[in-house]
Coordinates of C-alpha atoms and ligand atoms in Angstrom, one line a residue:
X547 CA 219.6 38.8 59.1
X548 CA 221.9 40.4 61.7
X549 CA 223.4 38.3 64.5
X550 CA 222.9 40.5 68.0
X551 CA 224.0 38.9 71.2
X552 CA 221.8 39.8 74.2
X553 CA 224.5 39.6 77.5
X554 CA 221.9 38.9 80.6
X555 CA 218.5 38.4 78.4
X556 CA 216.9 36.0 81.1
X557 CA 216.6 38.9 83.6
X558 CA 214.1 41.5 84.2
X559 CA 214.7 44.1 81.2
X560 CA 216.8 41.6 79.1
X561 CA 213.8 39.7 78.9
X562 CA 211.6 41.8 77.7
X563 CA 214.1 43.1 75.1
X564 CA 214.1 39.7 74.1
X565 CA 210.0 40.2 73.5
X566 CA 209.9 43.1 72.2
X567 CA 213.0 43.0 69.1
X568 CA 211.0 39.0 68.4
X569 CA 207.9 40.9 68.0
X570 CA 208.8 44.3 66.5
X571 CA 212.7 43.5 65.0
X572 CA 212.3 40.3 63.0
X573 CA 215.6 40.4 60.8
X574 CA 217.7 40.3 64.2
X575 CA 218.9 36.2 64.9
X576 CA 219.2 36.7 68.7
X577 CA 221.4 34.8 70.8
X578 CA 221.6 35.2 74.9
X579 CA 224.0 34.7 77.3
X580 CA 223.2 34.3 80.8
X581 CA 224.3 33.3 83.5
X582 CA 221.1 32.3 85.3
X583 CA 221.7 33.8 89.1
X584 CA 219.1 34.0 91.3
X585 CA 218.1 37.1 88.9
X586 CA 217.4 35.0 86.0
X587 CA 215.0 33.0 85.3
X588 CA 214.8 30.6 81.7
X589 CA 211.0 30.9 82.4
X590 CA 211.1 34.7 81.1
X591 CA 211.8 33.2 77.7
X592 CA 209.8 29.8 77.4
X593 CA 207.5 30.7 74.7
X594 CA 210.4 32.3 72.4
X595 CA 213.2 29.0 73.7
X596 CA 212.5 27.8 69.5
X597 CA 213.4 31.2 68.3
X598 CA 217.1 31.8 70.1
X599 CA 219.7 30.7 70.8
X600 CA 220.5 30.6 74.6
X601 CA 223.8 29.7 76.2
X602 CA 224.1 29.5 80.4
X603 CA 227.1 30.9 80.9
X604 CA 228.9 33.5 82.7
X605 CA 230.3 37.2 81.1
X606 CA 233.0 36.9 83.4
X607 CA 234.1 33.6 81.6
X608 CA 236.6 35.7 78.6
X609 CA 237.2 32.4 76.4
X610 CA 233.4 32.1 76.4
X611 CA 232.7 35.9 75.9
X612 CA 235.5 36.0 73.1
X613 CA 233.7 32.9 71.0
X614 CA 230.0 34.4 71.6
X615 CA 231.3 38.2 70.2
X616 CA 233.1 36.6 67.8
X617 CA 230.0 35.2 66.1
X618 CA 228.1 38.0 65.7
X619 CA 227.5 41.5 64.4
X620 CA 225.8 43.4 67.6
X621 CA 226.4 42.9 71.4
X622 CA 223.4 44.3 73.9
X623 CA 224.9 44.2 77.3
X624 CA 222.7 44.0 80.0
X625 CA 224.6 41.1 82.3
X626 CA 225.0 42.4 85.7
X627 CA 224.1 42.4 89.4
X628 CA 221.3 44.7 89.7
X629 CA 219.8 45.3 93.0
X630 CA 221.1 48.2 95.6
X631 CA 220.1 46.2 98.5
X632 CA 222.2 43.3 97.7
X633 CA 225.0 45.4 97.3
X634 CA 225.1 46.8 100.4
X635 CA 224.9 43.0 101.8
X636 CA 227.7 41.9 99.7
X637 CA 229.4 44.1 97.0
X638 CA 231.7 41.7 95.5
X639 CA 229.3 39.9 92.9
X640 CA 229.0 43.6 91.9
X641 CA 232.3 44.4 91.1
X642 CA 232.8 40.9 89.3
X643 CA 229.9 41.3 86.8
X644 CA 229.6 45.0 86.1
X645 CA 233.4 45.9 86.0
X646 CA 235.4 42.3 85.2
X647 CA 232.3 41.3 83.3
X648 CA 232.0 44.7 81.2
X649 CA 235.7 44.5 80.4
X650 CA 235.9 40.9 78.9
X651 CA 233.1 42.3 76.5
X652 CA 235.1 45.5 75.7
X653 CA 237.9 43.5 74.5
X654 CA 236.2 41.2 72.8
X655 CA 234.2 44.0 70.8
X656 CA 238.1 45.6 70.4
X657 CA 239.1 42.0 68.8
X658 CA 236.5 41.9 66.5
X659 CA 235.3 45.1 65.9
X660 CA 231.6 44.1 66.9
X661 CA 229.1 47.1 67.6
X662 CA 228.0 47.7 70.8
X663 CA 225.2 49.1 73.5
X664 CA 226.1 49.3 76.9
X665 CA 223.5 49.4 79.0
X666 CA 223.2 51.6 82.1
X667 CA 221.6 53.7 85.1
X668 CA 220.7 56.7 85.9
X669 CA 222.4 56.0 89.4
X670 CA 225.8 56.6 88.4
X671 CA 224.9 60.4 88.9
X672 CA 224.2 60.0 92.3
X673 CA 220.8 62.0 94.0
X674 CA 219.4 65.1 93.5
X675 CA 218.1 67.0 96.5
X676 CA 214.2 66.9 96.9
X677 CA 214.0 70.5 95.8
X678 CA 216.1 70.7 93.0
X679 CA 214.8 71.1 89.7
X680 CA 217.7 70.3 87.8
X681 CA 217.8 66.5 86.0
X682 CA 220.5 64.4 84.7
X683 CA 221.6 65.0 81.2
X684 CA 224.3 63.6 79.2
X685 CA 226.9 66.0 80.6
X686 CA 226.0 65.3 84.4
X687 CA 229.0 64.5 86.4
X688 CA 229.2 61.1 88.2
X689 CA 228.9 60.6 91.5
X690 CA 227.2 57.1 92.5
X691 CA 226.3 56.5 95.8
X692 CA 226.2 52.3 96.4
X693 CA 228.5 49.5 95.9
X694 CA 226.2 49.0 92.6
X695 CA 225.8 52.2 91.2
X696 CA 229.9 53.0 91.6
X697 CA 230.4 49.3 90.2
X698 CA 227.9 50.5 86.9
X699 CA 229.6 53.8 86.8
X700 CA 233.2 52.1 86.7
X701 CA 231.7 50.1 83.6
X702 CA 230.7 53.2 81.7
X703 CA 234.0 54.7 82.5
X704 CA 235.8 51.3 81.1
X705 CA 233.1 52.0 77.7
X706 CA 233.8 55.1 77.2
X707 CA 237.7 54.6 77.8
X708 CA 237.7 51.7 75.0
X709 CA 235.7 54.3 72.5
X710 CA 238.1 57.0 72.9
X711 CA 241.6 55.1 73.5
X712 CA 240.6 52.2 71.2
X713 CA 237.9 53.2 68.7
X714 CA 235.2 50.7 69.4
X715 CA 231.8 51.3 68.0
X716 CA 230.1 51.8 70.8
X717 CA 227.2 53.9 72.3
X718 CA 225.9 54.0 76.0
X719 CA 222.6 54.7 77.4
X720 CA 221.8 55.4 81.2
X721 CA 218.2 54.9 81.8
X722 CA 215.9 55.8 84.8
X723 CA 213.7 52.9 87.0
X724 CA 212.0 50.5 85.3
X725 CA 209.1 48.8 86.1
X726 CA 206.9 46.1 84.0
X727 CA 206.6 42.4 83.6
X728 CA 209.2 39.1 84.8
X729 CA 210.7 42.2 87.4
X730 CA 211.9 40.4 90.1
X731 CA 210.2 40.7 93.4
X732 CA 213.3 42.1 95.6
X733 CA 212.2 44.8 93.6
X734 CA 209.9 47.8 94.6
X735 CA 206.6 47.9 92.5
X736 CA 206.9 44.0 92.1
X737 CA 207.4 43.2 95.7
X738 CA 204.2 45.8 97.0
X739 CA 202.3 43.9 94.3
X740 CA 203.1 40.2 95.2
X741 CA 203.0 41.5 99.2
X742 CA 199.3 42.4 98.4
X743 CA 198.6 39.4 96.6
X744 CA 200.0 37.3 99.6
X745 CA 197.9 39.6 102.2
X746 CA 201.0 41.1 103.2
X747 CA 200.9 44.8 104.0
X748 CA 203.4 46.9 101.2
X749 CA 206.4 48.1 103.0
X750 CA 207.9 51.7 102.7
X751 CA 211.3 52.4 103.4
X752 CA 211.5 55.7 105.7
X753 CA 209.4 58.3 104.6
X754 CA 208.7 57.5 100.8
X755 CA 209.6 61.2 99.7
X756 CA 212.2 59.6 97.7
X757 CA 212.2 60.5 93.7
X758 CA 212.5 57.7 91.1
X759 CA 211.9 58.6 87.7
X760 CA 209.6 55.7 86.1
X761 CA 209.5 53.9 82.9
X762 CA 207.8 50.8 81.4
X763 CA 210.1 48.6 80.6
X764 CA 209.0 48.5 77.1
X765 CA 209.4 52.0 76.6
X766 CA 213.0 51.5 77.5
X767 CA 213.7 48.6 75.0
X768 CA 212.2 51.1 71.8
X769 CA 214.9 53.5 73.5
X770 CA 217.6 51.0 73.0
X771 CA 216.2 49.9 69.6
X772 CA 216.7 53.7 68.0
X773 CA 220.1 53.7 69.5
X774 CA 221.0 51.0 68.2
X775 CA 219.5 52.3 64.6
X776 CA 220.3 55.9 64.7
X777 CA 222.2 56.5 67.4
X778 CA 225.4 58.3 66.8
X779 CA 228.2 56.2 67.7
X780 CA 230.9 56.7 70.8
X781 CA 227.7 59.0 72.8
X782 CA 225.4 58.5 75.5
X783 CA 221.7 58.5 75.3
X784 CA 219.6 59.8 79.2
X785 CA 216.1 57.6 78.7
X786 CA 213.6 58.5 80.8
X787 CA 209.9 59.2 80.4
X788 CA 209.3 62.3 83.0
X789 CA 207.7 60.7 86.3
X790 CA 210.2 62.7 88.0
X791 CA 207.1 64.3 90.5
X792 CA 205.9 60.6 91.7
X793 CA 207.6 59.6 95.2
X794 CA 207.8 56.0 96.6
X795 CA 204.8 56.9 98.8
X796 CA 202.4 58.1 96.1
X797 CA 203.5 54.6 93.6
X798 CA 202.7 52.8 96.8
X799 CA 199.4 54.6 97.6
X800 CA 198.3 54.2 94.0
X801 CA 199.2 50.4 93.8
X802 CA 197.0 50.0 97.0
X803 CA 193.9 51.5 95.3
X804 CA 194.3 49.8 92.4
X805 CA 194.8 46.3 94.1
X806 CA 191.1 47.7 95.6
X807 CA 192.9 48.4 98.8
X808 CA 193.0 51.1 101.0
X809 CA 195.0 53.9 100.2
X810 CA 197.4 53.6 103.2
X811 CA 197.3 49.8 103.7
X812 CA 201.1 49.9 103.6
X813 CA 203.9 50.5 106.6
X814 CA 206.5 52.0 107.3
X815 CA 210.0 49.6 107.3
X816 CA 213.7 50.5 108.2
X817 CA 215.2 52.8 106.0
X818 CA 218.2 51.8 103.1
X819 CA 221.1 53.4 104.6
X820 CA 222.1 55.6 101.7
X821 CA 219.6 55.7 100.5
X822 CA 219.6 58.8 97.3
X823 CA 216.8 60.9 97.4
X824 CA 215.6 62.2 94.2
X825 CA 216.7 61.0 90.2
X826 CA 215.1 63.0 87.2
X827 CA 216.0 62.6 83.9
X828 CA 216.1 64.5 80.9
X829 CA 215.6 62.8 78.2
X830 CA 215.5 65.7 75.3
X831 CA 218.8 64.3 73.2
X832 CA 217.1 61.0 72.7
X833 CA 213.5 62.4 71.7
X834 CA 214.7 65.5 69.5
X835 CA 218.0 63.9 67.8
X836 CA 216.3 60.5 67.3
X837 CA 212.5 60.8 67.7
X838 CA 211.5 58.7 70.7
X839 CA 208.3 58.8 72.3
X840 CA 207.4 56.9 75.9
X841 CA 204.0 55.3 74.8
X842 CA 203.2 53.8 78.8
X843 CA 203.6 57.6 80.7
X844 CA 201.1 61.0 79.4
X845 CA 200.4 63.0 81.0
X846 CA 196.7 62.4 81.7
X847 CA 197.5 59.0 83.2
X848 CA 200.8 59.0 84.6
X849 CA 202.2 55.9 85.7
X850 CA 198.6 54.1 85.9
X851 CA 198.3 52.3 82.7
X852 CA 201.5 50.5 82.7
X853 CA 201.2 49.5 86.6
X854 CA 197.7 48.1 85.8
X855 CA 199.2 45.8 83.7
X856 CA 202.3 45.4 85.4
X857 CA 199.4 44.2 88.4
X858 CA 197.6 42.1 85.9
X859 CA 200.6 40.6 85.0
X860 CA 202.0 39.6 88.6
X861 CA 198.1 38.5 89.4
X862 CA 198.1 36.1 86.3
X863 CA 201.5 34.4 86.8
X864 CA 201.6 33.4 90.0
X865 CA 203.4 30.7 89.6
X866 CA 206.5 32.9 87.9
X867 CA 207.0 34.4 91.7
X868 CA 205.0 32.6 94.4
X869 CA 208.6 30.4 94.8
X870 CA 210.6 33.0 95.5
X871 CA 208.5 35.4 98.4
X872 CA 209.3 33.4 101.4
X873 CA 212.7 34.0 100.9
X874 CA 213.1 37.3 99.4
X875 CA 210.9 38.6 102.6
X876 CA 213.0 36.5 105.1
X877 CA 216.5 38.6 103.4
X878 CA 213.8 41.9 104.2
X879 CA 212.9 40.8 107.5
X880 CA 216.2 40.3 109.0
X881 CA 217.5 44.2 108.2
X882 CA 213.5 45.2 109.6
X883 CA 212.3 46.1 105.8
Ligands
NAD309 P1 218.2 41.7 86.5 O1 218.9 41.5 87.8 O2 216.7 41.4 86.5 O3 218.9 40.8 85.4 C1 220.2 40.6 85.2 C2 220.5 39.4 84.4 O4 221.9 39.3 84.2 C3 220.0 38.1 85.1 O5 219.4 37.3 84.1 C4 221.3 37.4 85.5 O6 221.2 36.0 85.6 C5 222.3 37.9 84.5 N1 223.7 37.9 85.0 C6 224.1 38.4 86.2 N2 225.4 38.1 86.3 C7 225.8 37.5 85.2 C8 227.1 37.1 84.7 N3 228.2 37.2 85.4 N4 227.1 36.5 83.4 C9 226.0 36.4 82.7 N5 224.8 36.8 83.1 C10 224.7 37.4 84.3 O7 218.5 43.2 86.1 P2 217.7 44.2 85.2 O8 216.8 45.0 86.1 O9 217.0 43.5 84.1 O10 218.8 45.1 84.7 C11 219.5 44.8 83.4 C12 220.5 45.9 83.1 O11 219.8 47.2 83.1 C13 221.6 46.1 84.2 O12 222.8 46.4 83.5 C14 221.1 47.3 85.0 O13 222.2 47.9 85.6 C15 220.4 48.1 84.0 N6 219.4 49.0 84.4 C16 218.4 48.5 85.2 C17 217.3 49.4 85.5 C18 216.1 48.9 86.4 O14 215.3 49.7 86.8 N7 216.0 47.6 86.6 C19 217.4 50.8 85.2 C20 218.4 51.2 84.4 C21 219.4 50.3 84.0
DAU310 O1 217.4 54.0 88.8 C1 217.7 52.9 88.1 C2 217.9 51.7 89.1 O2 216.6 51.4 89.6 C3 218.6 50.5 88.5 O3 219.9 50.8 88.1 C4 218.6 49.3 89.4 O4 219.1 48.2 88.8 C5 217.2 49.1 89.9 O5 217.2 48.1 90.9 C6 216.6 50.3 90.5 O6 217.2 50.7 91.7 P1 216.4 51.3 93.0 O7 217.3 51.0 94.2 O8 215.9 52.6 92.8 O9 215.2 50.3 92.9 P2 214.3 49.5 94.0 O10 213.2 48.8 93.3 O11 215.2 48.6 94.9 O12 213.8 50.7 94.9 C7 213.0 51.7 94.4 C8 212.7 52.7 95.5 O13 211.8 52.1 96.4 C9 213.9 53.1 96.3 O14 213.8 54.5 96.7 C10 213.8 52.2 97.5 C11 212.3 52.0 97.7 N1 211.8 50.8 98.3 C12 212.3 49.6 97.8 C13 211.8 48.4 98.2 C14 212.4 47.1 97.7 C15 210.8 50.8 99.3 O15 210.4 51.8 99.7 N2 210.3 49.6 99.7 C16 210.8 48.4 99.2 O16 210.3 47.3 99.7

């Protein structure tokens, strides 16, 4: 068995990393570490609680990080502050987690000389313009736009210092939108989906042309899995799984018709000030040096197979969100989105 210590597992992708290595990686003894903000949620990993370990506590915490990386072999890091809007309301939690948070893990890898996978965005590249065909590769310069992305790209920066100054065994990948079950509802394809569930019309923000390159989540986890396996140590991986032609306003047209509404039951809400207008990815490294496939995007049925059962999902656990919407559309409501 290998020990592998999962930084943030109760949030959205952590989660389901959680899931997925339980169902498809038995010889990994998993232990998480979150902190439990208003992002996580111990619900997300009820029906595994017997098979990990979990500890509530806080990456920013080093005596606690130190103890955790000292105990075992591989550290997944996915702790941080996620969510551009919330950035833009107030940055610091941003720049606690992502940077101080990143760096306590850095030198406790350095101590111990633990492996690890730093996980990370595509946003650190900033946008691409509407019409340019170019997509992010691993030799893209950075240039994030928000509070959050610049707080993820200082993390990378901090990785990818330790590798070269100090040697650790490290690799990075930076990884497009996700979508999928346990996402939390502040989040685009979740919030349409619970707003139509609720009888609330979906709410676009300016003109919906904008560019965001979608993945199931699942397909991102067997990214990090081959990393993690084959990966060649100290590079970066780009995962993404070529939706680069679908804009906000055709995911929100297609999750109207298949909710069986309308296809432009939706408005038009304040726009995010910022807000980057196209990200495509280019994921060749990862598929021809390692051999990974998306299995939830072809190119018959696009994005519509893994929505459906993102909607299934959100339409069977009701209970996981209906808690939360009055308040996450209050926060909305107040900046007229
Ligand atoms: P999330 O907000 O759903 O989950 C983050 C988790 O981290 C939560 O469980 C939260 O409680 C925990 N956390 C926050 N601060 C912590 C702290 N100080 N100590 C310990 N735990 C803490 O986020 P997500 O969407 O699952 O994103 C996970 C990672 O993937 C992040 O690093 C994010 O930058 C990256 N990422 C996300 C996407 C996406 O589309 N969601 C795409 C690419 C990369
Ligand atoms: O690109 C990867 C990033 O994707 C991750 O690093 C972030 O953690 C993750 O939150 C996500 O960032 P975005 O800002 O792209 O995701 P969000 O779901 O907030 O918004 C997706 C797009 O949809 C974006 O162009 C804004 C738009 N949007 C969002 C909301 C919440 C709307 O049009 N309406 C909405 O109600």
């Amino acid at each position: 068995m290998k020990k592998m210590l999962v930084t943030g597992g109760a949030g959205f992708i952590g989660s389901n990393f959680v899931h997925y290595t339980l169902k498809n990686r038995p010889e990994y003894e998993i232990t998480v570490v979150d902190k439990l903000t208003y992002a996580g949620n111990s619900a997300n990993l009820e029906t595994v609680l017997d098979k990990i370990e979990f500890v509530t506590g806080d990456i920013c915490d080093r005596g606690l990080v130190d103890k955790l990386v000292g105990e075992t072999d591989i550290v997944v890091h996915f702790a941080a502050e996620s969510h551009n809007d919330n950035s833009l309301r107030d940055p610091w939690p941003f720049i606690n987690t992502n940077i101080i948070g990143t760096y306590n893990i850095l030198e406790a890898v350095r101590a111990y000389g633990t492996r690890l996978h730093h996980i990370s965005t595509d946003e650190v590249f900033g946008d691409l313009e509407l019409d340019d065909p170019n997509r992010f590769t691993e030799e893209t310069a950075y240039n994030p736009s928000s509070p959050y992305s610049s707080s993820k790209a200082a993390s990378d920066h901090l990785v990818r210092a330790w590798i070269r100054s100090f040697g650790i065994q490290a690799t990075i990948s930076n990884c497009s939108n996700n979508y999928g079950p346990y996402q939390h509802i502040e989040k685009f394809i979740p919030r349409q989906i619970t707003n139509i569930l609720s009888g609330i019309k979906p709410k676009l923000y300016g003109t919906g042309e904008q560019v965001r390159d979608w993945i199931h989540v699942d397909d991102h986890n067997s990214a990090v899995h081959l990393i993690l396996d084959k990966g060649r140590l100290g590079d970066t991986y780009i995962i993404g799984a070529d939706n680069d032609h679908v804009n906000n306003k055709m995911v929100i047209e297609l999750i109207c018709e298949l909710m069986g509404k309308g296809k432009d039951w939706y408005e038009h809400v304040n726009d995010r000030p910022g807000h980057d207008m196209r990200y495509a990815m280019d994921s060749r490294k990862l598929k021809h040096e390692l051999g990974w496939q998306p299995e939830f995007t072809d190119t018959e049925s696009g994005m519509k197979n893994g929505l459906q059962q993102t909607i299934d999902w959100y339409t069977n656990n009701r209970d996981w969100w209906q808690a939360d919407k009055d308040t996450v559309e209050s926060a909305y409501a107040k900046q007229g989105q």
